[in-house]
PDB file of N, CA and C in Angstrom:
ATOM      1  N   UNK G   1       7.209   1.496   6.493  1.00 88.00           N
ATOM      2  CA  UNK G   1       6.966   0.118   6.841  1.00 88.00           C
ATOM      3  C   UNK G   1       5.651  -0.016   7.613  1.00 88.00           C
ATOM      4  N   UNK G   2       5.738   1.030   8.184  1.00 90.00           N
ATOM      5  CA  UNK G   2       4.394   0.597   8.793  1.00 90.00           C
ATOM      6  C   UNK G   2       3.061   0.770   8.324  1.00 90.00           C
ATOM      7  N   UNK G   3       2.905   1.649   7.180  1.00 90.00           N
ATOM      8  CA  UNK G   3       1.315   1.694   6.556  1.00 90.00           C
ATOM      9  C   UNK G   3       1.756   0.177   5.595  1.00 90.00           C
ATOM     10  N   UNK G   4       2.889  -0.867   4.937  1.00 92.00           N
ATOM     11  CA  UNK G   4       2.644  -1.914   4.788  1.00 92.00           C
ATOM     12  C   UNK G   4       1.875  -3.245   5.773  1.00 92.00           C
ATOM     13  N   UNK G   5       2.662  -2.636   6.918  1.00 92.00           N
ATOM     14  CA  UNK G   5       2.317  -3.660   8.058  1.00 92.00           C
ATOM     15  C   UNK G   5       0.664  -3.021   8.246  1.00 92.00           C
ATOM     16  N   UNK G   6       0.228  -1.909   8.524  1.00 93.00           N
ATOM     17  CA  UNK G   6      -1.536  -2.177   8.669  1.00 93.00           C
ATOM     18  C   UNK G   6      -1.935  -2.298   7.642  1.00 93.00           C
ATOM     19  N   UNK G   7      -1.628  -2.299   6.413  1.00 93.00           N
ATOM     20  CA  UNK G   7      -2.426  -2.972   4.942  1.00 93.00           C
ATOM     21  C   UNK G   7      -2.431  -4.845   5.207  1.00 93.00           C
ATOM     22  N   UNK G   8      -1.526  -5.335   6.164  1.00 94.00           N
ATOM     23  CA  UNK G   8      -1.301  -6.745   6.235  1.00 94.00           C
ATOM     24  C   UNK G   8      -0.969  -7.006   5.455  1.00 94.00           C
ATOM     25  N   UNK G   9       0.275  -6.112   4.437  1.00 95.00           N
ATOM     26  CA  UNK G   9       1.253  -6.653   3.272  1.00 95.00           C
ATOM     27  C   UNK G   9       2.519  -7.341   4.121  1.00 95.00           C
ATOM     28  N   UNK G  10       3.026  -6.592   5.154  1.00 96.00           N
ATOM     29  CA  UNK G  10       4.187  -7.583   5.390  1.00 96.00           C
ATOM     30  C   UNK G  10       4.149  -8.078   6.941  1.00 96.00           C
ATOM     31  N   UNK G  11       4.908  -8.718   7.624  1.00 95.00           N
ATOM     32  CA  UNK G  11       4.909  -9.076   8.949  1.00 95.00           C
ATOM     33  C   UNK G  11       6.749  -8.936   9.276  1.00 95.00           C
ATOM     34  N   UNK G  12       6.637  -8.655  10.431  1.00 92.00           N
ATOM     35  CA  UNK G  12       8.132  -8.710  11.300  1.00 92.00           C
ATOM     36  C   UNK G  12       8.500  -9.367  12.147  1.00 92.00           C
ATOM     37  N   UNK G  13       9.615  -9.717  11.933  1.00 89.00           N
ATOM     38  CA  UNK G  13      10.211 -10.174  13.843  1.00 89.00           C
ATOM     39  C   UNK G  13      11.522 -10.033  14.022  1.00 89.00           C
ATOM     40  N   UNK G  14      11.742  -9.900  15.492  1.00 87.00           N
ATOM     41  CA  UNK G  14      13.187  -9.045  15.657  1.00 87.00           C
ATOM     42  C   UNK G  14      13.902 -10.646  15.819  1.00 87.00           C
ATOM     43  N   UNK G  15      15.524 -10.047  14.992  1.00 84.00           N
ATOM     44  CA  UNK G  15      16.388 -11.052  15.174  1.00 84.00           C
ATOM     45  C   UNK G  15      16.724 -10.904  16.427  1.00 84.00           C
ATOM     46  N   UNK G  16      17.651 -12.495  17.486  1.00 78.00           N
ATOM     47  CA  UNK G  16      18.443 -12.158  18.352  1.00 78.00           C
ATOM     48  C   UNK G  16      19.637 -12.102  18.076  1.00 78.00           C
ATOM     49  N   UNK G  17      20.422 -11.297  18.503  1.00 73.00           N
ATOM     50  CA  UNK G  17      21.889 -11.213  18.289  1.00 73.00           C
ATOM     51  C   UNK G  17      22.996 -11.426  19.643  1.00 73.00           C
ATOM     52  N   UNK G  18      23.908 -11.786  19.404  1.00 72.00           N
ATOM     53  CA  UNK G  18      24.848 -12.050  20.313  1.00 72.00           C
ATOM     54  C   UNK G  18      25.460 -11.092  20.693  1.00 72.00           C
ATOM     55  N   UNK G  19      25.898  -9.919  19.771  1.00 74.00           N
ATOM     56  CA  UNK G  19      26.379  -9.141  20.639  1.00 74.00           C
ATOM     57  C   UNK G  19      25.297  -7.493  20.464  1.00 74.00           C
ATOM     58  N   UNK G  20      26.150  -6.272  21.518  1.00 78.00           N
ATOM     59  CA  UNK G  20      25.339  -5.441  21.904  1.00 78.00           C
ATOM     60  C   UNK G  20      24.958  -4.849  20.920  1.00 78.00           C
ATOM     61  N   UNK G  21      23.489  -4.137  20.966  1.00 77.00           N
ATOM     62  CA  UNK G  21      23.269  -3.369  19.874  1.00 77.00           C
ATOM     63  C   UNK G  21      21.763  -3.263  19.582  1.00 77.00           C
ATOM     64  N   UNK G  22      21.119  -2.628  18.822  1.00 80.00           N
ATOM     65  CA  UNK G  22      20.141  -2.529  18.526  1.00 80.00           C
ATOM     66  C   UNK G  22      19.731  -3.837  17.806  1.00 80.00           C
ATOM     67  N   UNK G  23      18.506  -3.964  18.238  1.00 80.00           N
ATOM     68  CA  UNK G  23      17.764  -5.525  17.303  1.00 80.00           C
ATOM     69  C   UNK G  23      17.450  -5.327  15.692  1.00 80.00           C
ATOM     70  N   UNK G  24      18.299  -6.470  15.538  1.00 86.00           N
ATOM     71  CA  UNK G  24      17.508  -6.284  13.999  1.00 86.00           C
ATOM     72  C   UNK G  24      15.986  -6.539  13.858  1.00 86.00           C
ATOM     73  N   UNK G  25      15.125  -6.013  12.952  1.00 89.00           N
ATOM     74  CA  UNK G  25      13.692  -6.312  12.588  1.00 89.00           C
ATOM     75  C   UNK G  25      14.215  -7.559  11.252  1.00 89.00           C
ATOM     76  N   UNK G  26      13.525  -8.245  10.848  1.00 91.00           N
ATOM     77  CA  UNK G  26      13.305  -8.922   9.463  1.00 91.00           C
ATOM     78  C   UNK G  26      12.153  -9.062   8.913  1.00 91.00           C
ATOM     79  N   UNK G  27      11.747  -8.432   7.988  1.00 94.00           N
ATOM     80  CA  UNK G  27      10.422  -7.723   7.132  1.00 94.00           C
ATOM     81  C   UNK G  27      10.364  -9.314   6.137  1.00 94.00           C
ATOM     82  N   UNK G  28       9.110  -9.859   6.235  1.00 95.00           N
ATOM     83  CA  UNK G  28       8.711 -10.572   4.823  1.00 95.00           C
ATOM     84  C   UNK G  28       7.305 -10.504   4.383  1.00 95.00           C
ATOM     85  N   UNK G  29       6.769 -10.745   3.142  1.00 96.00           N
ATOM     86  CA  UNK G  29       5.705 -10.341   2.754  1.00 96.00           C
ATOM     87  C   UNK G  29       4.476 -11.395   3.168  1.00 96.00           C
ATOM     88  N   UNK G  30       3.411 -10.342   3.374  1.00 96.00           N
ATOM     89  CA  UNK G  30       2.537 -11.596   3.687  1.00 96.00           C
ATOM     90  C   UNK G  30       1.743 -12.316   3.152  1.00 96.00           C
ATOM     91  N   UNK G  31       1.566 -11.512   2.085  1.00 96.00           N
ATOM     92  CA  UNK G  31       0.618 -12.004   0.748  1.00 96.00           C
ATOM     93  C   UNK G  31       1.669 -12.148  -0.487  1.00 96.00           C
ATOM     94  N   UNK G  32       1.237 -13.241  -1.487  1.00 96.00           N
ATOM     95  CA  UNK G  32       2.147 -12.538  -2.113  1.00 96.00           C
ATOM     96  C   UNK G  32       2.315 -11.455  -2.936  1.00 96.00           C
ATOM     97  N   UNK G  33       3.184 -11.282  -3.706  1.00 96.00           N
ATOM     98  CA  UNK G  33       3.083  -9.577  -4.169  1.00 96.00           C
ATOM     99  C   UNK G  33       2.401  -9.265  -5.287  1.00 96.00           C
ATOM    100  N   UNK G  34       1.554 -10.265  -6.216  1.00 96.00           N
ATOM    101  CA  UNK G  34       0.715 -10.149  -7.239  1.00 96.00           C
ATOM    102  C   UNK G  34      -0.633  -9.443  -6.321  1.00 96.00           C
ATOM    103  N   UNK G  35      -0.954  -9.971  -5.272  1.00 96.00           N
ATOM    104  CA  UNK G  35      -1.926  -9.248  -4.463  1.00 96.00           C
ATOM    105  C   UNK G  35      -2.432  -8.180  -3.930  1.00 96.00           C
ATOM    106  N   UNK G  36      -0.505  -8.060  -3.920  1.00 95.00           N
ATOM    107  CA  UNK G  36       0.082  -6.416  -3.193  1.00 95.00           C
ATOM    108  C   UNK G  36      -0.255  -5.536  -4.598  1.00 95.00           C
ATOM    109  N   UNK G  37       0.401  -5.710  -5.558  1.00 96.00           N
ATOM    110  CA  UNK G  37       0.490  -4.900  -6.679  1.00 96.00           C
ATOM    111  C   UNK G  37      -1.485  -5.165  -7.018  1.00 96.00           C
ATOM    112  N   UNK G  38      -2.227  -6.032  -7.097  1.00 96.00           N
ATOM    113  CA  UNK G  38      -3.774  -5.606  -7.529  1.00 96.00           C
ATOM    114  C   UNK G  38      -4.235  -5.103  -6.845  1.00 96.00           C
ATOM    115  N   UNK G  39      -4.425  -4.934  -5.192  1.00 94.00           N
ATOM    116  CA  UNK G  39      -4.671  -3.913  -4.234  1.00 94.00           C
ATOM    117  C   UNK G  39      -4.444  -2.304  -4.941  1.00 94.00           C
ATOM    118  N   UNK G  40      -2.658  -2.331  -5.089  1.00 95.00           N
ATOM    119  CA  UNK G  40      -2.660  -0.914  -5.130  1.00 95.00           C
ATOM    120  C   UNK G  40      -2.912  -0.034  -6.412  1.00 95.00           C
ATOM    121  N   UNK G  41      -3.355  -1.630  -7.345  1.00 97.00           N
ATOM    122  CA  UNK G  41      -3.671  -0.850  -8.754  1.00 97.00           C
ATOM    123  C   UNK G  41      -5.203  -0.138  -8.632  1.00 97.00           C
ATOM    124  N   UNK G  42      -6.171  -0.954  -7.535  1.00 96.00           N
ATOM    125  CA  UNK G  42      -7.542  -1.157  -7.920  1.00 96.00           C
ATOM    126  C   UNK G  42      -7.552   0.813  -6.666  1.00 96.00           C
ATOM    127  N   UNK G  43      -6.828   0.440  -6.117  1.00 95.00           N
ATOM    128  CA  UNK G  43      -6.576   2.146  -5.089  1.00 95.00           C
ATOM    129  C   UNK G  43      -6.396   3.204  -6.002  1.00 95.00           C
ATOM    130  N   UNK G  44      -5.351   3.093  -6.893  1.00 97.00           N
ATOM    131  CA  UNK G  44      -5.050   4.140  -7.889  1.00 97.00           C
ATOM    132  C   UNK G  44      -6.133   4.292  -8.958  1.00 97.00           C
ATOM    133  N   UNK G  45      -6.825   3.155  -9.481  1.00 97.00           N
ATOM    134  CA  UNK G  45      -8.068   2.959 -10.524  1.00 97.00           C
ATOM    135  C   UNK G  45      -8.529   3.870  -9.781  1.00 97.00           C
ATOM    136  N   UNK G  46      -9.210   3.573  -8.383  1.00 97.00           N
ATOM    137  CA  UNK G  46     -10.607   4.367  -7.976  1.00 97.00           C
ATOM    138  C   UNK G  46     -10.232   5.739  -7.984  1.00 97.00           C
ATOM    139  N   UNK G  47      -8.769   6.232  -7.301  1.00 97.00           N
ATOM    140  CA  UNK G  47      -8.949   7.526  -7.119  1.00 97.00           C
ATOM    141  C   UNK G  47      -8.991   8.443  -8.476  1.00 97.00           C
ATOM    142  N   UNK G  48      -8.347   7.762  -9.615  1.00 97.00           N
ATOM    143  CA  UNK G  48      -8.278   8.332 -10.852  1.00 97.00           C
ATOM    144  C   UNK G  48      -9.904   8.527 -11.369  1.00 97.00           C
ATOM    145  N   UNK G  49     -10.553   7.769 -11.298  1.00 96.00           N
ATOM    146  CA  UNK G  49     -12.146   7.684 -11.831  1.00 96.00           C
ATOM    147  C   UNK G  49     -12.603   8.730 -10.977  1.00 96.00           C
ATOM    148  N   UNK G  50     -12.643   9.348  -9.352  1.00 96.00           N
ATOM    149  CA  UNK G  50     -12.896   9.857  -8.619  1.00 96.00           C
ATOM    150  C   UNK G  50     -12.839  11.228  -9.370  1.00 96.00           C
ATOM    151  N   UNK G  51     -11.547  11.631  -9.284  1.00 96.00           N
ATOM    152  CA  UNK G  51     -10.899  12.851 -10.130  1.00 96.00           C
ATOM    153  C   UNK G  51     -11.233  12.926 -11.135  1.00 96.00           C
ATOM    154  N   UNK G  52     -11.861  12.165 -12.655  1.00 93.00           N
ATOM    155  CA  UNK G  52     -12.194  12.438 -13.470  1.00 93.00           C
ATOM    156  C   UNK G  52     -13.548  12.716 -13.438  1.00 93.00           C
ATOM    157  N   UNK G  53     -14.384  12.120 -12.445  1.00 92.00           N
ATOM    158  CA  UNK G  53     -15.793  12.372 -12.266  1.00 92.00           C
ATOM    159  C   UNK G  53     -15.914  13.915 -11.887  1.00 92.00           C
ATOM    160  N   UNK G  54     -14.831  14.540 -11.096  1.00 93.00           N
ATOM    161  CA  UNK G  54     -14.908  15.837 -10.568  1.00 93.00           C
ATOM    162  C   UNK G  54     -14.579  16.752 -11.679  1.00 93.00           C
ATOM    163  N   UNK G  55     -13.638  16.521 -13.006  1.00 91.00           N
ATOM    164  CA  UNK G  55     -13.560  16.980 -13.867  1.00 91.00           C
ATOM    165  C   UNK G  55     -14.986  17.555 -14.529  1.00 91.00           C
ATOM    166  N   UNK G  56     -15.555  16.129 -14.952  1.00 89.00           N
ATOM    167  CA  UNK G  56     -16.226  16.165 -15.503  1.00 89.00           C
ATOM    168  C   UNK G  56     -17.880  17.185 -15.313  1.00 89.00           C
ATOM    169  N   UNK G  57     -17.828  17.281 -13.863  1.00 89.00           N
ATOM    170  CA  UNK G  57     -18.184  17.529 -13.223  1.00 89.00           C
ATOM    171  C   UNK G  57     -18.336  19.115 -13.306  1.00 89.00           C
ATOM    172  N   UNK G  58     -17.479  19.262 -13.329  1.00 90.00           N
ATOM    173  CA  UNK G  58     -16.994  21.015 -13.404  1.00 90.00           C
ATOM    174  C   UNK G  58     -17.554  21.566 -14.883  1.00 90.00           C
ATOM    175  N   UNK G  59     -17.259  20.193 -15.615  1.00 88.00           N
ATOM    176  CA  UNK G  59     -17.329  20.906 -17.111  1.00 88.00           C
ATOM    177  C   UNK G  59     -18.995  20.520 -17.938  1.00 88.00           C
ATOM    178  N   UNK G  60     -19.622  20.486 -17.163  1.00 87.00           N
ATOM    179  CA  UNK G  60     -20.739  19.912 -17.170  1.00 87.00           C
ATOM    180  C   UNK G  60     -21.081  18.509 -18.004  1.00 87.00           C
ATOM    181  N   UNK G  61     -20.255  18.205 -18.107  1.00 69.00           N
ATOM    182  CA  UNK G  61     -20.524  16.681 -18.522  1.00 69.00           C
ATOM    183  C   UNK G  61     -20.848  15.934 -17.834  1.00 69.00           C
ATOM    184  N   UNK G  62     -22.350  14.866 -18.413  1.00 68.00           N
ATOM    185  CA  UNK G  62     -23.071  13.965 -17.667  1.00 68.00           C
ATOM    186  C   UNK G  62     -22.060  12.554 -17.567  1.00 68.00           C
ATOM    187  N   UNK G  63     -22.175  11.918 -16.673  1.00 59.00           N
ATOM    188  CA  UNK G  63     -21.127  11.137 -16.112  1.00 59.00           C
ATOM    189  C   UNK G  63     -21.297   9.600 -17.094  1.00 59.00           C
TER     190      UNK G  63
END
């Protein structure tokens, strides 16, 4: 939860409750999730191109 919360995908706040016990948290998103999901596609794009450049790299192919 928490590498969502420093991406600023979701936000929290603790419920109050009446009786004893640990607080609940309640997680909702902060963007919505078409945003979330193109973020983590365009993360996975780069590192894949990254890794193929190093391939390529090795095998002497010009980029």
């Amino acid at each position: 939860m928490q590498y969502l919360t420093d991406r600023g995908w979701i936000v929290s706040h603790k419920s109050k409750q009446d009786t004893k016990g640990r607080p609940l948290k309640i997680y909702a998103l902060a963007i919505p999730i078409t945003d979330i999901m193109d973020s983590i596609e365009k993360e996975i794009e780069t590192k894949a191109n990254n890794q193929l450049k190093l391939i390529r790299k090795l095998r002497g192919y010009p980029d």
